[in-house]
């Protein structure tokens, strides 16, 4: 089955840029979606279709996808961005939703 | 506004059964695919099952195939998950999630979750 690989943790200082990667075999051929989950809360969609943002999500959140890596970029990081982030795809070859293992973003 | 409210969680013994419900409101329930996603304590998200908008197609994670059944009642705007032969590793918060589309794609709304604990 299809596997998505994320770094367990990323740390960044306030005001800097955080980049969270999601690796998968030829992931550039799939649509990648990203979720933010804060402790004790349900996940929230922050990027869909590689790079689109739902209404209400700040422009600081952006995404890209090419080759074997998709990336969620958070610009001008704020303390409130500290959370777990998950990438997700639909794998049509196995008829299953696949999540990455999640990345904990720490704001120093 | 879209609301998804799960219920039915609790403590159950290994080998037991439980049925979860998800009451939906604020959108045309019968027009969208729906999912169950779970999260074991301290772990990441794990997709469990999907049902097409009209119930005509269902997909399951290998870990629950043959034990769990997803269903929906569009007249009641409610999604269900029948869980049988429960194991300790099924212990998790179970989320109901709305798909953006009739077919599986991505989750645009989530419920707050219901905790299922499998323990003797």
Short mmCIF file of C-alpha atoms in Angstrom, two decimals:
data_model
loop_
_atom_site.label_atom_id
_atom_site.label_comp_id
_atom_site.label_asym_id
_atom_site.label_seq_id
_atom_site.Cartn_x
_atom_site.Cartn_y
_atom_site.Cartn_z
CA UNK A 1 0.00 0.00 0.00
CA UNK A 2 1.00 3.61 -0.47
CA UNK A 3 3.17 5.17 2.24
CA UNK A 4 3.53 8.85 3.19
CA UNK A 5 6.58 9.85 5.22
CA UNK A 6 6.75 12.97 7.38
CA UNK A 7 9.48 14.15 9.78
CA UNK A 8 8.35 13.60 13.38
CA UNK A 9 9.17 17.15 14.40
CA UNK A 10 10.04 20.57 13.06
CA UNK A 11 11.09 23.55 15.17
CA UNK A 12 11.09 27.18 14.15
CA UNK A 13 11.41 30.57 15.80
CA UNK A 14 8.48 33.02 15.70
CA UNK A 15 8.43 35.06 12.52
CA UNK A 16 10.45 32.51 10.58
CA UNK A 17 9.29 30.07 7.91
CA UNK A 18 8.41 26.45 8.67
CA UNK A 19 8.51 23.79 5.98
CA UNK A 20 6.94 20.39 6.62
CA UNK A 21 7.58 17.70 4.03
CA UNK A 22 5.54 14.68 3.01
CA UNK A 23 7.33 12.07 0.96
CA UNK A 24 5.73 9.43 -1.23
CA UNK A 25 6.46 7.54 -4.42
CA UNK A 26 5.60 9.90 -7.29
CA UNK A 27 3.41 11.92 -4.91
CA UNK A 28 3.48 14.72 -7.48
CA UNK A 29 0.93 12.74 -9.48
CA UNK A 30 -1.55 12.80 -6.59
CA UNK A 31 -3.53 15.56 -4.89
CA UNK A 32 -2.21 16.22 -1.39
CA UNK A 33 -4.18 17.70 1.47
CA UNK A 34 -2.93 19.01 4.83
CA UNK A 35 -4.54 19.14 8.28
CA UNK A 36 -3.63 20.97 11.47
CA UNK A 37 -4.50 19.38 14.81
CA UNK A 38 -4.07 21.14 18.14
CA UNK A 39 -4.10 19.17 21.42
CA UNK A 40 -7.55 17.91 22.35
CA UNK A 41 -9.13 19.20 19.17
CA UNK A 42 -10.31 17.71 15.89
CA UNK A 43 -8.15 18.20 12.79
CA UNK A 44 -8.74 21.23 10.60
CA UNK A 45 -8.11 21.35 6.85
CA UNK A 46 -5.47 23.99 6.04
CA UNK A 47 -4.49 23.17 2.44
CA UNK A 48 -6.25 21.06 -0.20
CA UNK A 49 -5.37 20.06 -3.76
CA UNK A 50 -1.66 20.63 -3.09
CA UNK A 51 -1.83 24.39 -2.70
CA UNK A 52 -5.37 25.74 -2.23
CA UNK A 53 -6.55 27.22 1.06
CA UNK A 54 -10.04 26.87 2.55
CA UNK A 55 -11.76 30.07 3.48
CA UNK A 56 -10.60 31.34 6.85
CA UNK A 57 -7.11 29.90 6.60
CA UNK A 58 -4.42 32.61 6.61
CA UNK A 59 -2.38 33.25 3.48
CA UNK A 60 0.67 32.34 5.55
CA UNK A 61 -0.22 28.70 4.87
CA UNK A 62 0.78 27.44 1.43
CA UNK A 63 1.58 24.16 -0.25
CA UNK A 64 3.48 22.66 -3.15
CA UNK A 65 3.84 19.21 -4.64
CA UNK A 66 6.31 17.82 -7.14
CA UNK A 67 8.21 14.63 -7.78
CA UNK A 68 8.39 12.58 -4.60
CA UNK A 69 7.78 15.38 -2.09
CA UNK A 70 4.90 17.60 -1.08
CA UNK A 71 5.57 20.54 1.23
CA UNK A 72 3.45 22.60 3.59
CA UNK A 73 4.99 26.02 4.15
CA UNK A 74 3.98 28.28 7.02
CA UNK A 75 5.36 31.82 6.71
CA UNK A 76 5.81 34.26 9.57
CA UNK A 77 5.15 31.51 12.09
CA UNK A 78 3.16 32.44 15.19
CA UNK A 79 2.89 30.74 18.56
CA UNK A 80 -0.67 29.73 17.66
CA UNK A 81 0.63 27.61 14.76
CA UNK A 82 2.13 25.12 17.18
CA UNK A 83 0.30 21.87 16.41
CA UNK A 84 0.54 18.49 14.70
CA UNK A 85 0.31 18.56 10.91
CA UNK A 86 -0.78 15.64 8.72
CA UNK A 87 -0.62 15.15 4.96
CA UNK A 88 -3.21 12.97 3.23
CA UNK A 89 -3.92 11.48 -0.18
CA UNK A 90 -6.48 9.15 -1.74
CA UNK A 91 -4.75 6.05 -3.09
CA UNK A 92 -6.89 4.78 -5.94
CA UNK A 93 -4.77 1.64 -6.37
CA UNK A 94 -5.82 0.36 -2.95
CA UNK A 95 -9.08 2.31 -2.58
CA UNK A 96 -7.91 3.82 0.67
CA UNK A 97 -7.19 7.14 2.34
CA UNK A 98 -3.57 7.43 3.43
CA UNK A 99 -2.25 9.77 6.12
CA UNK A 100 1.33 10.66 6.83
CA UNK A 101 2.56 9.90 10.32
CA UNK A 102 2.27 13.52 11.38
CA UNK A 103 4.75 16.28 12.19
CA UNK A 104 4.82 18.16 15.47
CA UNK A 105 5.56 21.82 14.84
CA UNK A 106 7.23 23.52 17.80
CA UNK A 107 7.49 27.30 17.93
CA UNK A 108 10.61 28.13 19.91
CA UNK B 1 -23.05 25.89 9.71
CA UNK B 2 -21.88 22.31 9.29
CA UNK B 3 -22.12 20.23 12.45
CA UNK B 4 -21.09 16.62 12.98
CA UNK B 5 -21.83 15.13 16.39
CA UNK B 6 -20.60 11.65 17.23
CA UNK B 7 -22.07 9.44 19.93
CA UNK B 8 -21.99 5.84 21.09
CA UNK B 9 -18.46 5.58 22.41
CA UNK B 10 -17.61 3.90 25.69
CA UNK B 11 -15.82 1.01 27.33
CA UNK B 12 -16.25 -2.46 25.83
CA UNK B 13 -14.57 -5.80 26.49
CA UNK B 14 -12.34 -7.45 23.88
CA UNK B 15 -14.48 -9.37 21.42
CA UNK B 16 -17.45 -7.12 22.08
CA UNK B 17 -19.45 -4.83 19.79
CA UNK B 18 -20.33 -1.16 19.67
CA UNK B 19 -22.22 1.06 17.26
CA UNK B 20 -21.18 4.66 16.73
CA UNK B 21 -23.48 7.32 15.30
CA UNK B 22 -22.77 10.69 13.73
CA UNK B 23 -25.60 13.21 13.46
CA UNK B 24 -25.05 15.67 10.62
CA UNK B 25 -26.59 19.09 10.08
CA UNK B 26 -25.98 22.31 8.17
CA UNK B 27 -25.49 20.71 4.75
CA UNK B 28 -27.26 18.35 2.34
CA UNK B 29 -26.12 15.09 3.94
CA UNK B 30 -27.34 12.92 1.06
CA UNK B 31 -25.02 14.68 -1.41
CA UNK B 32 -21.66 13.91 0.19
CA UNK B 33 -19.43 10.98 0.97
CA UNK B 34 -18.66 10.42 4.64
CA UNK B 35 -15.76 8.87 6.53
CA UNK B 36 -14.74 7.51 9.90
CA UNK B 37 -11.20 8.31 11.04
CA UNK B 38 -9.65 7.23 14.33
CA UNK B 39 -6.75 8.28 16.52
CA UNK B 40 -5.27 6.03 19.16
CA UNK B 41 -4.03 7.80 22.32
CA UNK B 42 -0.86 9.73 21.53
CA UNK B 43 -0.79 8.45 17.94
CA UNK B 44 -1.51 9.79 14.47
CA UNK B 45 -4.64 9.77 12.35
CA UNK B 46 -5.82 6.48 10.84
CA UNK B 47 -8.56 6.32 8.23
CA UNK B 48 -11.17 3.65 8.99
CA UNK B 49 -13.91 3.66 6.37
CA UNK B 50 -15.75 5.62 3.66
CA UNK B 51 -19.28 5.46 2.33
CA UNK B 52 -20.45 7.02 -0.90
CA UNK B 53 -23.19 9.70 -0.79
CA UNK B 54 -25.88 7.18 -1.71
CA UNK B 55 -24.44 4.24 0.21
CA UNK B 56 -23.71 2.36 -3.01
CA UNK B 57 -19.99 1.99 -2.39
CA UNK B 58 -17.93 1.45 0.77
CA UNK B 59 -14.22 1.21 1.41
CA UNK B 60 -12.41 -0.01 4.52
CA UNK B 61 -8.93 0.04 5.99
CA UNK B 62 -7.35 -3.42 6.05
CA UNK B 63 -7.15 -3.23 9.86
CA UNK B 64 -10.95 -3.22 10.21
CA UNK B 65 -12.12 -5.06 7.10
CA UNK B 66 -14.54 -7.84 7.97
CA UNK B 67 -15.11 -6.51 11.52
CA UNK B 68 -16.47 -2.98 10.99
CA UNK B 69 -19.41 -1.88 8.83
CA UNK B 70 -20.10 1.68 7.75
CA UNK B 71 -23.65 2.68 6.86
CA UNK B 72 -25.84 5.76 6.55
CA UNK B 73 -29.47 6.77 6.79
CA UNK B 74 -29.99 9.79 4.55
CA UNK B 75 -33.55 10.23 5.83
CA UNK B 76 -32.13 10.78 9.32
CA UNK B 77 -28.93 12.61 8.30
CA UNK B 78 -26.96 10.06 10.28
CA UNK B 79 -23.79 8.07 9.69
CA UNK B 80 -23.04 4.83 11.54
CA UNK B 81 -20.11 2.56 12.31
CA UNK B 82 -20.90 -0.95 13.56
CA UNK B 83 -17.83 -2.34 15.26
CA UNK B 84 -17.64 -6.08 16.02
CA UNK B 85 -14.92 -8.36 17.36
CA UNK B 86 -13.26 -5.39 19.03
CA UNK B 87 -9.60 -5.57 20.00
CA UNK B 88 -7.42 -3.56 22.36
CA UNK B 89 -5.79 -1.91 19.35
CA UNK B 90 -9.16 -0.46 18.32
CA UNK B 91 -9.00 1.85 21.34
CA UNK B 92 -9.10 5.36 19.93
CA UNK B 93 -11.04 8.56 19.46
CA UNK B 94 -13.31 8.00 16.47
CA UNK B 95 -14.05 11.00 14.27
CA UNK B 96 -16.82 11.35 11.74
CA UNK B 97 -15.69 13.46 8.78
CA UNK B 98 -17.45 14.90 5.75
CA UNK B 99 -15.85 14.55 2.35
CA UNK B 100 -15.69 17.48 -0.01
CA UNK B 101 -17.20 15.30 -2.73
CA UNK B 102 -19.50 12.35 -3.37
CA UNK B 103 -16.38 10.19 -3.87
CA UNK B 104 -13.44 9.94 -1.42
CA UNK B 105 -11.12 12.90 -1.70
CA UNK B 106 -10.46 15.03 1.38
CA UNK B 107 -12.15 15.96 4.64
CA UNK B 108 -13.55 19.47 4.85
CA UNK B 109 -15.36 19.10 8.19
CA UNK B 110 -14.77 16.93 11.25
CA UNK B 111 -16.76 16.10 14.35
CA UNK B 112 -15.27 16.38 17.82
CA UNK B 113 -14.90 12.64 18.19
CA UNK B 114 -16.09 9.90 20.55
CA UNK B 115 -13.75 7.75 22.63
CA UNK B 116 -13.87 3.98 22.33
CA UNK B 117 -11.93 1.99 24.93
CA UNK B 118 -11.51 -1.75 24.50
CA UNK B 119 -10.43 -3.24 27.79
CA UNK B 120 -11.28 -6.08 30.14
#
